[in-house]
Amino acid sequence: MASLKLAFLCHLCLLLVGIVCAVYKGADISFVTQQEKDGQPFLDSNGKKTDLFALMKSYGMNAVRLRVWVNPAGGWCNKVDTLNKAKRAKAQGMALMIDFHYADSWADPGQQPIPSAWKGHSLEQLVTDVYKHTYEVLSYLKSNGISVLWVQVGNEINNGMLWPIAKTPNYAAISKLINSGYKASKAVYPNALRLRTAQFNSYFEALKKAGTNYDAVGISHYPNKSNWQQLNAQSEITMKQMISKFGKKVVVAEIGMKWSDADASEAMLADIFTRVTAMGSNGIGVFYWEPNLTPDHYEMGAMDSSGKFTKAITSYNRY
């Protein structure tokens, strides 16, 4: 992963529906149900098996990010799986971000595959597909008592989405798809603050020219123990530029560091919390990407091989 991406957290159609918080401290834990099926334990500091959502809350986390796929293998991250996780987040009083990939599996800067059910569709058909899928999932969550604060319309779409139809530099097509997802989000959750992320100022200028609507910008941030101070400062400069130049709120929508560098990771997280908090109402929060993954699956998580969070996560309780 790149150490710093204004990476489409993209177009995070951030839905802020009236909840006030100094700064949201969260994590994307979309793998949790699959981990539980595979027998992965989550342990507190005393080695006691604990529900992951309750464990996160005990460490000071107050928000969760969940990805949604269109027709995924095994049903993981479909609307039913997402609802199950959302209910558990709600039970812990956590705010919720929904991250639409608009794919059957991973969508990121290196791949934006069209879902199998949408293949062969024209741009206008894809605009309708995005609307229907977004509306269907959000309506399903809402009808089951779930409040969604943020909706991310497209995942890391620095290079566009639903390739090849809306690949950069076709900003007109990208804008149509983003606006369709935003419109569907607004239809379900009317008080919508939309957020997007991308890599360069020129990207935002192009989307502005294409008539894209959004209210907030997200960055993905993956430093290492040698460069985190430099990259934290760089990310702050980038976020302040988004605030001053584009008038948008900002969020660190993904963050992580190698699990074995827990001391450095703790310091890095504490520093980024300080920087985001200092932005006042313009700084939404910080979300760790899958801290619940153990080293045999992902080295940038924050959990050791036994299922305990590393020291890095203690930084959440400071803010």
Short mmCIF file of C-alpha atoms in Angstrom, two decimals:
data_model
loop_
_atom_site.label_atom_id
_atom_site.label_comp_id
_atom_site.label_asym_id
_atom_site.label_seq_id
_atom_site.Cartn_x
_atom_site.Cartn_y
_atom_site.Cartn_z
CA MET A 1 0.00 0.00 0.00
CA ALA A 2 1.17 3.53 -0.63
CA SER A 3 2.31 5.39 2.42
CA LEU A 4 -0.03 8.29 1.70
CA LYS A 5 -2.95 8.25 -0.69
CA LEU A 6 -5.63 10.82 -1.08
CA ALA A 7 -7.16 7.64 -2.06
CA PHE A 8 -10.70 7.39 -2.81
CA LEU A 9 -11.99 6.84 0.21
CA CYS A 10 -13.51 8.30 -2.32
CA HIS A 11 -16.38 10.29 -2.61
CA LEU A 12 -17.23 9.24 0.68
CA CYS A 13 -20.74 10.36 0.45
CA LEU A 14 -20.30 11.16 4.08
CA LEU A 15 -23.66 11.01 5.70
CA LEU A 16 -23.59 13.03 8.87
CA VAL A 17 -26.99 12.66 10.43
CA GLY A 18 -26.90 14.82 13.48
CA ILE A 19 -24.46 13.04 15.77
CA VAL A 20 -21.93 15.38 17.33
CA CYS A 21 -18.51 14.07 18.32
CA ALA A 22 -15.19 15.83 18.93
CA VAL A 23 -13.40 13.31 16.71
CA TYR A 24 -14.44 9.87 15.51
CA LYS A 25 -11.99 7.11 16.42
CA GLY A 26 -12.76 4.04 14.41
CA ALA A 27 -11.68 1.08 12.33
CA ASP A 28 -12.70 -0.92 9.30
CA ILE A 29 -13.34 -4.42 10.66
CA SER A 30 -15.22 -5.90 7.71
CA PHE A 31 -13.40 -9.24 7.99
CA VAL A 32 -14.73 -9.92 11.50
CA THR A 33 -17.55 -12.34 10.62
CA GLN A 34 -15.31 -14.35 8.33
CA GLN A 35 -12.63 -14.46 11.03
CA GLU A 36 -15.16 -15.68 13.57
CA LYS A 37 -16.31 -18.45 11.22
CA ASP A 38 -12.68 -19.50 10.85
CA GLY A 39 -12.31 -19.66 14.64
CA GLN A 40 -10.21 -16.54 15.20
CA PRO A 41 -10.40 -15.49 18.88
CA PHE A 42 -10.26 -11.87 20.02
CA LEU A 43 -8.68 -11.47 23.44
CA ASP A 44 -8.61 -8.66 25.95
CA SER A 45 -5.40 -7.65 27.74
CA ASN A 46 -5.95 -10.47 30.25
CA GLY A 47 -6.29 -13.10 27.55
CA LYS A 48 -10.07 -13.48 27.90
CA LYS A 49 -12.10 -14.12 24.74
CA THR A 50 -14.16 -11.02 23.98
CA ASP A 51 -16.54 -9.81 21.30
CA LEU A 52 -14.51 -7.67 18.90
CA PHE A 53 -16.97 -4.77 18.95
CA ALA A 54 -16.98 -4.67 22.75
CA LEU A 55 -13.20 -4.94 22.75
CA MET A 56 -12.91 -2.00 20.36
CA LYS A 57 -15.18 0.09 22.56
CA SER A 58 -13.07 -0.73 25.62
CA TYR A 59 -10.07 0.72 23.79
CA GLY A 60 -11.92 3.96 23.07
CA MET A 61 -13.18 3.36 19.54
CA ASN A 62 -16.53 4.92 18.69
CA ALA A 63 -16.98 4.25 14.97
CA VAL A 64 -16.89 1.38 12.47
CA ARG A 65 -16.37 1.26 8.71
CA LEU A 66 -17.86 -1.65 6.73
CA ARG A 67 -17.30 -2.41 3.06
CA VAL A 68 -20.08 -3.64 0.77
CA TRP A 69 -19.65 -5.83 -2.31
CA VAL A 70 -22.34 -6.44 -4.92
CA ASN A 71 -22.39 -10.25 -5.31
CA PRO A 72 -19.44 -11.58 -3.31
CA ALA A 73 -18.31 -15.19 -3.06
CA GLY A 74 -19.59 -16.79 0.11
CA GLY A 75 -21.83 -13.83 0.87
CA TRP A 76 -19.13 -11.99 2.83
CA CYS A 77 -19.71 -8.23 2.79
CA ASN A 78 -23.10 -8.49 1.10
CA LYS A 79 -26.02 -6.58 2.59
CA VAL A 80 -27.00 -9.37 5.01
CA ASP A 81 -23.48 -9.80 6.37
CA THR A 82 -23.16 -6.01 6.60
CA LEU A 83 -26.41 -5.74 8.57
CA ASN A 84 -25.22 -8.36 11.06
CA LYS A 85 -22.06 -6.37 11.71
CA ALA A 86 -23.92 -3.06 11.76
CA LYS A 87 -26.27 -4.33 14.47
CA ARG A 88 -23.30 -5.24 16.64
CA ALA A 89 -21.77 -1.81 16.13
CA LYS A 90 -25.09 -0.20 17.05
CA ALA A 91 -25.27 -2.28 20.25
CA GLN A 92 -21.97 -0.71 21.31
CA GLY A 93 -23.14 2.82 20.44
CA MET A 94 -20.74 3.14 17.51
CA ALA A 95 -21.17 5.39 14.49
CA LEU A 96 -21.20 3.67 11.10
CA MET A 97 -19.53 4.30 7.74
CA ILE A 98 -20.57 2.21 4.72
CA ASP A 99 -17.95 1.75 1.99
CA PHE A 100 -19.42 0.81 -1.40
CA HIS A 101 -16.89 -0.87 -3.71
CA TYR A 102 -19.33 -1.33 -6.61
CA ALA A 103 -17.61 -4.64 -7.36
CA ASP A 104 -18.05 -8.29 -6.42
CA SER A 105 -14.69 -8.17 -4.64
CA TRP A 106 -11.85 -5.68 -4.17
CA ALA A 107 -11.91 -2.31 -5.89
CA ASP A 108 -8.82 -0.13 -5.45
CA PRO A 109 -6.46 2.09 -7.49
CA GLY A 110 -5.17 -0.96 -9.38
CA GLN A 111 -8.51 -2.56 -10.19
CA GLN A 112 -12.09 -1.39 -10.51
CA PRO A 113 -13.90 -4.41 -12.00
CA ILE A 114 -17.50 -4.11 -13.08
CA PRO A 115 -19.75 -6.52 -11.10
CA SER A 116 -20.68 -9.62 -13.07
CA ALA A 117 -24.37 -8.67 -13.11
CA TRP A 118 -23.54 -5.28 -14.64
CA LYS A 119 -21.13 -6.37 -17.37
CA GLY A 120 -21.95 -5.13 -20.85
CA HIS A 121 -23.95 -2.19 -19.48
CA SER A 122 -23.62 1.29 -20.93
CA LEU A 123 -22.64 4.28 -18.82
CA GLU A 124 -26.27 5.28 -18.38
CA GLN A 125 -27.17 1.74 -17.32
CA LEU A 126 -24.28 1.76 -14.83
CA VAL A 127 -25.53 5.05 -13.42
CA THR A 128 -28.84 3.30 -12.75
CA ASP A 129 -27.07 0.22 -11.36
CA VAL A 130 -25.12 2.35 -8.89
CA TYR A 131 -28.27 4.12 -7.77
CA LYS A 132 -30.29 0.93 -7.32
CA HIS A 133 -27.53 -0.93 -5.47
CA THR A 134 -26.80 2.00 -3.16
CA TYR A 135 -30.47 2.61 -2.46
CA GLU A 136 -31.23 -1.08 -1.90
CA VAL A 137 -28.43 -1.65 0.62
CA LEU A 138 -29.01 1.57 2.55
CA SER A 139 -32.78 1.07 2.62
CA TYR A 140 -32.24 -2.46 3.92
CA LEU A 141 -30.04 -1.15 6.73
CA LYS A 142 -32.41 1.69 7.58
CA SER A 143 -35.48 -0.58 7.63
CA ASN A 144 -33.65 -2.73 10.16
CA GLY A 145 -33.01 0.18 12.51
CA ILE A 146 -29.49 1.10 11.42
CA SER A 147 -28.34 4.72 11.24
CA VAL A 148 -25.53 5.39 8.78
CA LEU A 149 -23.42 8.49 9.32
CA TRP A 150 -21.21 8.19 6.27
CA VAL A 151 -21.58 6.53 2.89
CA GLN A 152 -18.48 6.05 0.77
CA VAL A 153 -19.46 6.03 -2.88
CA GLY A 154 -16.65 4.08 -4.53
CA ASN A 155 -13.47 2.74 -2.97
CA GLU A 156 -10.08 4.30 -3.71
CA ILE A 157 -11.16 5.62 -7.10
CA ASN A 158 -8.06 7.68 -7.81
CA ASN A 159 -8.03 6.15 -11.28
CA GLY A 160 -11.77 6.05 -11.76
CA MET A 161 -14.37 3.35 -11.19
CA LEU A 162 -16.22 0.61 -13.06
CA TRP A 163 -13.44 0.21 -15.62
CA PRO A 164 -13.17 0.79 -18.49
CA ILE A 165 -16.35 2.87 -18.71
CA ALA A 166 -15.37 5.43 -16.05
CA LYS A 167 -11.60 5.23 -15.94
CA THR A 168 -9.56 8.43 -15.67
CA PRO A 169 -9.38 10.81 -17.43
CA ASN A 170 -13.09 10.33 -18.16
CA TYR A 171 -14.12 12.63 -15.32
CA ALA A 172 -17.56 13.25 -16.79
CA ALA A 173 -18.39 9.54 -16.45
CA ILE A 174 -16.84 9.32 -12.98
CA SER A 175 -18.85 12.33 -11.88
CA LYS A 176 -22.11 10.83 -13.14
CA LEU A 177 -21.53 7.62 -11.18
CA ILE A 178 -20.52 9.40 -8.00
CA ASN A 179 -23.49 11.75 -8.20
CA SER A 180 -25.80 8.78 -8.74
CA GLY A 181 -24.52 7.10 -5.58
CA TYR A 182 -24.81 10.36 -3.69
CA LYS A 183 -28.37 10.90 -4.89
CA ALA A 184 -29.35 7.41 -3.72
CA SER A 185 -27.68 8.03 -0.36
CA LYS A 186 -29.57 11.29 0.06
CA ALA A 187 -32.83 9.54 -0.78
CA VAL A 188 -32.37 7.19 2.17
CA TYR A 189 -30.47 9.44 4.59
CA PRO A 190 -31.45 13.03 3.69
CA ASN A 191 -28.88 14.84 5.84
CA ALA A 192 -25.95 13.76 3.73
CA LEU A 193 -22.40 15.05 3.87
CA ARG A 194 -20.54 13.45 0.98
CA LEU A 195 -16.84 12.72 1.07
CA ARG A 196 -14.33 11.69 -1.53
CA THR A 197 -10.60 11.13 -1.74
CA ALA A 198 -8.12 11.27 -4.57
CA GLN A 199 -4.44 11.65 -5.16
CA PHE A 200 -3.82 15.12 -6.57
CA ASN A 201 -5.34 18.58 -6.49
CA SER A 202 -5.79 18.31 -10.25
CA TYR A 203 -8.15 15.39 -9.67
CA PHE A 204 -10.42 17.52 -7.51
CA GLU A 205 -10.21 20.36 -9.98
CA ALA A 206 -11.31 18.01 -12.77
CA LEU A 207 -14.19 16.63 -10.72
CA LYS A 208 -15.25 20.14 -9.75
CA LYS A 209 -15.31 21.09 -13.41
CA ALA A 210 -17.40 17.97 -14.13
CA GLY A 211 -19.98 19.02 -11.54
CA THR A 212 -19.28 16.43 -8.85
CA ASN A 213 -20.90 16.98 -5.46
CA TYR A 214 -19.09 16.20 -2.21
CA ASP A 215 -18.51 17.71 1.21
CA ALA A 216 -15.49 15.95 2.66
CA VAL A 217 -12.18 14.44 1.62
CA GLY A 218 -10.58 11.27 2.96
CA ILE A 219 -6.98 10.12 2.89
CA SER A 220 -5.42 6.68 3.23
CA HIS A 221 -2.23 6.80 5.28
CA TYR A 222 0.25 3.91 5.67
CA PRO A 223 3.62 5.16 6.98
CA ASN A 224 6.41 3.06 8.47
CA LYS A 225 8.49 3.50 11.61
CA SER A 226 11.18 5.42 9.72
CA ASN A 227 9.03 7.97 7.93
CA TRP A 228 5.84 8.39 9.97
CA GLN A 229 6.77 11.81 11.36
CA GLN A 230 7.46 13.16 7.88
CA LEU A 231 4.35 11.60 6.38
CA ASN A 232 2.10 12.68 9.24
CA ALA A 233 3.23 16.25 8.66
CA GLN A 234 2.68 15.81 4.92
CA SER A 235 -0.81 14.43 5.45
CA GLU A 236 -1.67 17.41 7.65
CA ILE A 237 -0.56 19.79 4.90
CA THR A 238 -2.65 17.88 2.38
CA MET A 239 -5.74 17.93 4.59
CA LYS A 240 -5.37 21.64 5.30
CA GLN A 241 -5.15 22.26 1.55
CA MET A 242 -8.41 20.41 1.06
CA ILE A 243 -10.02 22.57 3.74
CA SER A 244 -8.66 25.89 2.46
CA LYS A 245 -8.72 25.32 -1.30
CA PHE A 246 -11.89 23.27 -1.65
CA GLY A 247 -13.75 24.13 1.55
CA LYS A 248 -14.16 20.47 2.53
CA LYS A 249 -14.00 18.55 5.78
CA VAL A 250 -11.34 15.84 6.06
CA VAL A 251 -11.01 12.34 7.51
CA VAL A 252 -8.19 9.82 7.71
CA ALA A 253 -10.33 7.06 6.27
CA GLU A 254 -7.64 4.38 6.32
CA ILE A 255 -4.49 4.16 8.40
CA GLY A 256 -2.07 1.47 9.49
CA MET A 257 1.50 0.52 10.30
CA LYS A 258 3.35 -2.79 10.59
CA TRP A 259 1.98 -4.67 13.59
CA SER A 260 5.43 -5.48 14.99
CA ASP A 261 6.33 -1.78 15.20
CA ALA A 262 3.75 -1.22 17.92
CA ASP A 263 5.62 1.52 19.80
CA ALA A 264 6.09 3.57 16.65
CA SER A 265 2.52 2.87 15.58
CA GLU A 266 1.18 4.10 18.92
CA ALA A 267 3.17 7.32 18.59
CA MET A 268 2.09 7.75 14.97
CA LEU A 269 -1.59 7.29 15.81
CA ALA A 270 -1.43 9.63 18.80
CA ASP A 271 0.18 12.26 16.60
CA ILE A 272 -2.37 11.93 13.80
CA PHE A 273 -5.23 12.11 16.32
CA THR A 274 -3.71 15.35 17.63
CA ARG A 275 -3.42 16.81 14.13
CA VAL A 276 -6.98 15.88 13.11
CA THR A 277 -8.45 17.06 16.42
CA ALA A 278 -6.70 20.43 15.98
CA MET A 279 -8.71 20.96 12.78
CA GLY A 280 -11.83 21.39 14.88
CA SER A 281 -15.12 20.77 13.10
CA ASN A 282 -13.24 20.27 9.82
CA GLY A 283 -11.52 17.13 11.13
CA ILE A 284 -13.95 14.21 11.16
CA GLY A 285 -11.83 11.39 12.51
CA VAL A 286 -9.40 8.51 12.01
CA PHE A 287 -10.16 4.91 10.91
CA TYR A 288 -7.63 2.06 11.20
CA TRP A 289 -7.94 -0.46 8.35
CA GLU A 290 -8.57 -3.99 9.69
CA PRO A 291 -6.58 -3.77 12.96
CA ASN A 292 -8.23 -7.10 13.82
CA LEU A 293 -6.20 -9.05 11.23
CA THR A 294 -3.40 -11.20 12.61
CA PRO A 295 0.13 -11.08 11.13
CA ASP A 296 -0.30 -14.29 9.12
CA HIS A 297 -3.01 -12.52 7.10
CA TYR A 298 -1.92 -8.86 7.10
CA GLU A 299 1.23 -7.22 8.45
CA MET A 300 -0.27 -3.73 8.78
CA GLY A 301 -2.89 -4.72 11.33
CA ALA A 302 -2.66 -4.11 15.07
CA MET A 303 -3.21 -7.57 16.49
CA ASP A 304 -0.67 -10.21 17.47
CA SER A 305 -0.89 -13.86 16.50
CA SER A 306 -2.80 -14.76 19.69
CA GLY A 307 -5.64 -12.33 19.00
CA LYS A 308 -4.64 -9.47 21.31
CA PHE A 309 -4.45 -5.87 20.17
CA THR A 310 -0.94 -4.44 20.22
CA LYS A 311 0.14 -1.37 22.15
CA ALA A 312 -0.69 0.74 19.09
CA ILE A 313 -4.42 0.68 19.85
CA THR A 314 -3.94 2.17 23.33
CA SER A 315 -3.59 5.53 21.57
CA TYR A 316 -7.36 5.51 20.95
CA ASN A 317 -8.13 6.03 24.63
CA ARG A 318 -6.20 9.30 24.75
CA TYR A 319 -8.76 11.25 22.73
#
